[in-house]
Each structure stands twice: as C-alpha cells, then as structure tokens.
XYZ file of C-alpha atoms in Angstrom:
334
model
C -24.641 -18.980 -5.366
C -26.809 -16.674 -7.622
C -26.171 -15.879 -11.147
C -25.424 -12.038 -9.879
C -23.079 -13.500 -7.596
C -20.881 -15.594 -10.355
C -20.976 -12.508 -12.492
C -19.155 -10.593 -9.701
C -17.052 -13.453 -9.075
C -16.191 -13.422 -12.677
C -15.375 -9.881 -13.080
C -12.985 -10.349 -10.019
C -10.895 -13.266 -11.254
C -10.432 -11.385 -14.723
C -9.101 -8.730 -13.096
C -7.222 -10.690 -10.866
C -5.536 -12.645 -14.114
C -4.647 -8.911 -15.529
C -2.992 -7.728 -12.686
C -0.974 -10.786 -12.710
C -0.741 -11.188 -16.605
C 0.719 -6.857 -16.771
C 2.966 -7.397 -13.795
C 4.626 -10.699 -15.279
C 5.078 -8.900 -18.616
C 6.605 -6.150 -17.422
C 9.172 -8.198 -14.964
C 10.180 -9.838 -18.187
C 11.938 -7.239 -18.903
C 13.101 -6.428 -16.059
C 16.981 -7.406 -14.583
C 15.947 -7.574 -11.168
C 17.922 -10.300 -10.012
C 21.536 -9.922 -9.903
C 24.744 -12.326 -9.299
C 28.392 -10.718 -8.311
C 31.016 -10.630 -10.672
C 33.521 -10.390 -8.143
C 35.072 -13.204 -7.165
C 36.120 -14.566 -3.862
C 40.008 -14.261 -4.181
C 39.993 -10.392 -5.916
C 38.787 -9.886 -2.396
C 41.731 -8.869 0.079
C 39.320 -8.059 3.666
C 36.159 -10.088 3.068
C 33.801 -8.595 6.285
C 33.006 -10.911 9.288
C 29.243 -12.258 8.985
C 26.770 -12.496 11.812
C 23.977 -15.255 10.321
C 20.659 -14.351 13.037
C 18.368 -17.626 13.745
C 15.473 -16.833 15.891
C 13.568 -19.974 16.821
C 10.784 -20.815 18.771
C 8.672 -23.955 19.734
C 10.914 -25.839 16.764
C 12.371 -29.367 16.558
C 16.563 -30.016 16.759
C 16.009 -31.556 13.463
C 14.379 -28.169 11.797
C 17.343 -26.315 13.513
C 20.050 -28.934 12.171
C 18.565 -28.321 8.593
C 19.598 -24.469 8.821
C 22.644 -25.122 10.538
C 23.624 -27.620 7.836
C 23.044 -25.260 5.156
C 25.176 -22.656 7.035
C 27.942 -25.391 7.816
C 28.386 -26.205 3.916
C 28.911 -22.353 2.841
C 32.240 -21.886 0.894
C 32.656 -18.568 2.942
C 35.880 -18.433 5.388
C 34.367 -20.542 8.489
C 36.613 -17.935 10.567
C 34.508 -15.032 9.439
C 31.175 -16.444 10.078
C 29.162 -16.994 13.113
C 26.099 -17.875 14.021
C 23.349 -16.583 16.869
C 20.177 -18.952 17.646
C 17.727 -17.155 19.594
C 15.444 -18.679 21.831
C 12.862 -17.303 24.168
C 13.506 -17.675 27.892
C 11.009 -19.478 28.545
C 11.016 -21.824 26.030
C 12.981 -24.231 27.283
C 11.591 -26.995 25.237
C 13.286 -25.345 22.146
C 16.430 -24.236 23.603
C 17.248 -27.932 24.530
C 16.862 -28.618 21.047
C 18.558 -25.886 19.938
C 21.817 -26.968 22.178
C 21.326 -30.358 20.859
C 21.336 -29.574 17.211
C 24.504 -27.181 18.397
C 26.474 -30.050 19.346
C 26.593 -31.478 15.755
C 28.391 -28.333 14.397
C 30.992 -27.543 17.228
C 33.619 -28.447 15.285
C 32.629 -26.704 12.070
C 30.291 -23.689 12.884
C 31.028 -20.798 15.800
C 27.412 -20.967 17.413
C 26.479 -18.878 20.198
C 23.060 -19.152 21.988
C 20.967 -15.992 22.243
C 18.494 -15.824 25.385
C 15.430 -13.207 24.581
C 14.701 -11.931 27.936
C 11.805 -9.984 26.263
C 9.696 -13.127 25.741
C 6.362 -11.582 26.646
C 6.359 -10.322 22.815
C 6.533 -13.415 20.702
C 7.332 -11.648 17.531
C 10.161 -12.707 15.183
C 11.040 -9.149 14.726
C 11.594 -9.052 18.763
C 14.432 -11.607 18.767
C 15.896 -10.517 15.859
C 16.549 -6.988 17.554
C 17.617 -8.971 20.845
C 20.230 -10.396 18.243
C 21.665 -7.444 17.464
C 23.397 -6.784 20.444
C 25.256 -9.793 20.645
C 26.385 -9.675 16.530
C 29.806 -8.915 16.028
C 29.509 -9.359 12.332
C 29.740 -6.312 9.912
C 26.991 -7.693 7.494
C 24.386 -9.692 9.113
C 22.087 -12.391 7.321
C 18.615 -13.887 9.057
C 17.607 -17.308 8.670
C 14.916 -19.136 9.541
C 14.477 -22.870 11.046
C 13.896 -25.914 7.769
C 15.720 -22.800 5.476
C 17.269 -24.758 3.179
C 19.761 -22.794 0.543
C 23.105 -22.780 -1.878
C 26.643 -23.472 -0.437
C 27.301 -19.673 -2.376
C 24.961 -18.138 -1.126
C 26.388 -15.915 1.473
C 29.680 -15.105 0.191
C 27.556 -14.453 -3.317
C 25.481 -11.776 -1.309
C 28.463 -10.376 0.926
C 30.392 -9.836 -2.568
C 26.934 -8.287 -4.522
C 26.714 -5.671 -1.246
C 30.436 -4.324 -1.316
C 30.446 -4.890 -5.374
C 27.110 -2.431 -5.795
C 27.011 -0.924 -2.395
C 24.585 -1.794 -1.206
C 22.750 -1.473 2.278
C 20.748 -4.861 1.954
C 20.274 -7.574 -0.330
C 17.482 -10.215 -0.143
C 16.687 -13.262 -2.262
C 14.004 -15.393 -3.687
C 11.872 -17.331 -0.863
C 10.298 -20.362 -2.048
C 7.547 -21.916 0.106
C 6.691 -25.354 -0.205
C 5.002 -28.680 1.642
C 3.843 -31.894 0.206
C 0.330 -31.082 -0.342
C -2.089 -29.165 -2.061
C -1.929 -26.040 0.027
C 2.072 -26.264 -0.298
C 1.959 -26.612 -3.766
C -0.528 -23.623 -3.966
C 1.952 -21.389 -2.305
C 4.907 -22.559 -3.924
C 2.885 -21.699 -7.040
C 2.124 -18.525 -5.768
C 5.976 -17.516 -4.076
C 7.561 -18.435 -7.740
C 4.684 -15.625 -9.179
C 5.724 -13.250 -6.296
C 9.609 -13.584 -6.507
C 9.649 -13.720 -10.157
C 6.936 -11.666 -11.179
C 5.585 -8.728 -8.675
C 8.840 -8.290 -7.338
C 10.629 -7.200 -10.124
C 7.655 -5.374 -11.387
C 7.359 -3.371 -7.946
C 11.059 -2.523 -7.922
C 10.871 -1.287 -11.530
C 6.987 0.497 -11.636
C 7.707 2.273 -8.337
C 11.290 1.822 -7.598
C 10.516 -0.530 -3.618
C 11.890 -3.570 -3.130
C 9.881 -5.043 -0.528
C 12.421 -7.601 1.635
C 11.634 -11.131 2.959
C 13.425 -11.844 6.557
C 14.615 -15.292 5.161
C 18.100 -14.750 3.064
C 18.441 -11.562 3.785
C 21.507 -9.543 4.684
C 21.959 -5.678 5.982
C 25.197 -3.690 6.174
C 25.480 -3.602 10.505
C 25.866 0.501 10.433
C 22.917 0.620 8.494
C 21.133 -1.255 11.148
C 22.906 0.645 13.954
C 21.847 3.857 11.939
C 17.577 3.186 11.955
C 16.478 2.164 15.237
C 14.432 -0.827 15.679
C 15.115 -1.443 11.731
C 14.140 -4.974 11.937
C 10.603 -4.571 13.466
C 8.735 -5.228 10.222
C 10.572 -7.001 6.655
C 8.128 -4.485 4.392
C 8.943 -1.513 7.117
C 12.518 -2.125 6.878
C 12.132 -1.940 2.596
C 10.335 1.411 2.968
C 13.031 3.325 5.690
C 15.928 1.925 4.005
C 14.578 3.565 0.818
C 13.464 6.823 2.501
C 16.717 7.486 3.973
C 18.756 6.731 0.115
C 19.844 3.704 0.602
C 20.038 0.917 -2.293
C 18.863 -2.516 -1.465
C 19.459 -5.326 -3.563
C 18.142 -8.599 -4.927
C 20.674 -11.838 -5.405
C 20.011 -14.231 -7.910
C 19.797 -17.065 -5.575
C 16.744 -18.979 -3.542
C 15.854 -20.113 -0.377
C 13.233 -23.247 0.589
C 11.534 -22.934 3.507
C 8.128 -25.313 4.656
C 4.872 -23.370 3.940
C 1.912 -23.471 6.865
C 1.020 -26.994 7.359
C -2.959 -26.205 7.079
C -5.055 -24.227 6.250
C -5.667 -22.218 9.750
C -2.365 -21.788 9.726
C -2.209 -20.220 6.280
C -5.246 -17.836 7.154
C -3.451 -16.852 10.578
C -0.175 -15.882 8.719
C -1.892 -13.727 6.125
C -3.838 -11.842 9.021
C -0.299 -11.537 10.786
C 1.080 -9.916 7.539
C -1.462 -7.870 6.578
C -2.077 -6.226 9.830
C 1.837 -5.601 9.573
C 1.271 -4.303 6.186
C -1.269 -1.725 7.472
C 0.092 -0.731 10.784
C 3.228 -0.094 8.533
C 1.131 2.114 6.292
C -0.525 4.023 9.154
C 2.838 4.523 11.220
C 4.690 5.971 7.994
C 1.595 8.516 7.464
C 1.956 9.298 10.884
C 5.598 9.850 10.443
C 4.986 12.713 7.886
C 6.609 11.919 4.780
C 6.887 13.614 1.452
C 3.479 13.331 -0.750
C 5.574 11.401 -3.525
C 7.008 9.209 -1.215
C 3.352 8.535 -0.168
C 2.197 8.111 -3.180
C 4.738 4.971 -3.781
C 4.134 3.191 0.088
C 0.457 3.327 -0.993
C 1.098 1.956 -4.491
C 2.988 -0.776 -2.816
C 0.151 -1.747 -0.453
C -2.196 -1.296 -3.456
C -0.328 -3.605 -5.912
C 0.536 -6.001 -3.074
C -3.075 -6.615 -1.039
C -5.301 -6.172 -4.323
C -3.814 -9.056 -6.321
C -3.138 -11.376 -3.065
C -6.993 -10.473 -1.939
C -8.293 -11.219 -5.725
C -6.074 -14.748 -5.902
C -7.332 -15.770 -3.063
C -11.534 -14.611 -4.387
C -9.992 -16.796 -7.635
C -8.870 -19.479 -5.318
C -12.204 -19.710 -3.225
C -13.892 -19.494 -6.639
C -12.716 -22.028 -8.300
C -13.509 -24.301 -5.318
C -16.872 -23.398 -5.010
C -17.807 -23.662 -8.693
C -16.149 -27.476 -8.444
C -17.891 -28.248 -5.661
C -21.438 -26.949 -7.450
C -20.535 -28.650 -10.043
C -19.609 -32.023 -8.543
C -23.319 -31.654 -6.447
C -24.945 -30.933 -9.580
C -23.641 -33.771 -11.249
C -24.285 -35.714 -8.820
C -27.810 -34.648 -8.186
C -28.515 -35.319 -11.542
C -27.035 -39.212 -11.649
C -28.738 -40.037 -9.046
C -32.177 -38.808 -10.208
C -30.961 -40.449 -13.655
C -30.701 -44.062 -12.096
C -33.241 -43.362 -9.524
C-alpha cells in the first residue's frame, strides 16, 4: 500500500468517524424511542394479533426459540396466533417446523402457511403469502433464533392504538460468538441507537427492520404488496401520511455466520436499497419528497460503505504492521 494510498484511506475513516460522531450527537437528543403509558387493563377491546414467521432451510430448534419467545408473551393467548411459512418445496424445513409446532399446541394457536410461490425465495414473498391467511388486526413479523421481551407485543399493540400509529418497529440487535458477530452487534447498537434516531429527526423517515415489527392490517390491505421491501415499506407508509413508530424494546437475532455470508447480505440489501430508490423515481413523487428518499440512501450507504473502508483499513494496516515487524526480527536475529 503506497503512502498516497494511506492518505486516502485516512481521509476516508475521518470522515467516516464524523458522520458517525454528528449523527450520535444529534440522536442524543433525540426521544426516538418510545414505551406506552397505557396499560393493559385501561384497555376494554385489545385487537387480535397475527405474529408472521417465514422460514426456510432452518432447524426445529431455531423455530422453537421464536416460538418460545411468542409462547411467554403476557398478551391474551386467545388473541394471538401465529403463521409459520414454509416453502413448498422445502420439505426439510416444514418437518421441522411441525415438529417444533408440537411443543406449543397446548399454549400457542399455530397454523402452517404453504408458499405455493416458491420459485421466488424472498422473505418479502412469504410474508405477502401470509397475509391472506392473517386474521389478526395488527400483524407482527418474526424471524427464526428472534429472541425478545415477554412485553413486547402487547407493549407495541398498546404504543399503536395509544399514538396511532400505522407501524411500529424496534431495536434489532445482531449478534454471534465471534469476531464478525461482535462487529455487527457493535455496529446494530450504533444503527438502532444512533442513525436511527438521527434519520427520523434530520429528515423525518424511519426506516423499518422486518424483525419486531408490527403494521395496522388496513394499512397493509390499503398499499399493495406493502411488505415487498422493510426500507420500501418506511418510505410509502410515509408518503401516503401515515405515522410509524419506534418501541423502546429489542430484539436478538444471530448475525451471518461468516464472512461470505455477511458480504452476500449487504449486496442483498443494497441492491434493495437501490431498486427501491429507482422504483420511487419512477413512481413520480414530489421533488421534496425526493429530496428526503435520497438523503436517506445518502446518510445510510455513505457511512455503512466508509465503516466498512475503516474496517478493511484497520486490518490491512495490522497486518503491514505485523509483516513489518516481523520482517524486521527476523533480519534482527538473522
């Protein structure tokens, strides 16, 4: 790596460290997160609650984590069901999926949810598939290994009908027993806690994760194909007026178990991010409104593309450092 090159490399960390550095000062400030202060019995007609868990190629025991998460919520088990939905040709998975089932028959309403649509294996596919088979009047999404508070639902059911609001989402924590995990658990905790709020102050989005989130059924009913995208479904819920919502709660989930992995699901949601960005332009929207989406791509790809030039930096200047020093010792003792 040449001098010129380290310079550059530099420059780009720096900036990286400001963009983070200005967005956490400003989130400081900022009440993003928010908690009900209703409480469960000043509520006569508490709405039924359709909990969506699309899996594919998972273990039972990643589906009984979820399940037993759902299982120990303190909202009325009469009022809550849950739809698992598997592709139709996995069959691998939907043997698990009737296994891990079996544990909660006596505690949980689970139905099983066949996507005949399997040729598309996108998340956003079975989720839609779900849909038609929710009876629920608010409906939540899940993922498998989601692992969350006992409040949690009947804390973001009560925050929607206390502040009217279309959806609510929640903090997503990533996380895995090794240095890559750590990274992005490192890196989720300065996303949740620090862009977030800052986007949904600055330029007044509030980009949605698909984990522990929850959307008013007529507002679903109301935009087509609503759940194609999490960052699409931000931007049209906010075009069309409606208020979305953050609860002051969390959600674990495992992070990608290697690298490859990693670099495959930041390609996935980038290209989402852009084909997003071109469909709304396409869409014709007002030239304010435009103005915010691209801000939002802006201030979300330019500080994930610099942390990741940081992270790649920092590794490479070890790793010349650790040859250099080692160079050196052994023409020292040689």
């Amino acid at each position: 790596m040449t001098v010129d090159a380290v310079m550059v490399l530099e420059i780009l960390i720096i900036i990286g460290t400001l963009l983070w550095a200005i967005q956490y000062m400003v989130s400081r400030r900022v009440h993003a997160y928010e908690k009900p202060s209703l409480k469960n019995a000043q509520v006569e007609n508490l709405p039924k609650v359709s909990i969506v868990l699309p899996v594919y190629k998972e273990r039972r025991q990643s589906i009984e984590k979820t399940l037993d998460s759902i299982s120990s919520q303190n909202y009325p088990k009469n009022l809550l069901e849950v739809l698992i939905v598997v592709d139709k040709d996995d069959r691998q998975t939907l043997n698990e999926a009737l296994k891990a089932a079996e544990r909660f028959l006596g505690s949980l309403n689970v139905k099983m949810v066949i996507n005949e649509n399997a040729g598309r294996r996108l998340k956003a596919i079975a989720m839609n598939t779900a849909m038609k088979h929710a009876g629920g009047l608010i409906i939540g999404f899940y993922d498998a290994d989601d692992v969350f508070p006992s409040d949690q639902v009947l804390n973001a059911v009560l925050l929607m009908m206390e502040r009217n609001y279309a959806a609510v989402g929640t903090r997503v924590y990533r996380f895995r027993s090794n240095v890559l995990g750590g990274l992005m658990y490192l890196e989720s905790i300065v996303w949740y806690n620090a862009i977030i709020p800052f986007l949904r102050s600055a330029i007044k989005i509030t980009p949605l994760s698909g984990e522990g989130l929850f959307i008013r059924r007529d507002v679903v009913d109301s935009i087509p194909q609503s759940m194609a995208e999490d960052a699409l479904l931000s931007l049209k819920l906010i075009s069309r007026g409606y208020s979305v919502g953050l609860l002051d709660s969390y959600v674990y989930e495992l992070a990608p178990v290697n690298i490859i992995s990693f670099i495959r699901q930041r390609i996935r949601w980038n290209k989402g991010y852009a084909q997003n960005f071109v469909l709304i332009l396409r869409q014709g929207v007002q030239f304010n409104y435009a103005l915010r989406v691209l801000a939002l791509y802006v201030l979300i790809a330019l500080p994930s593309a610099l942390l990741l030039i940081s992270i790649i930096g920092f590794v490479a200047v070890v790793y010349m450092a650790v040859i250099a020093g080692y160079s050196h010792w052994n023409h020292y003792i040689n």
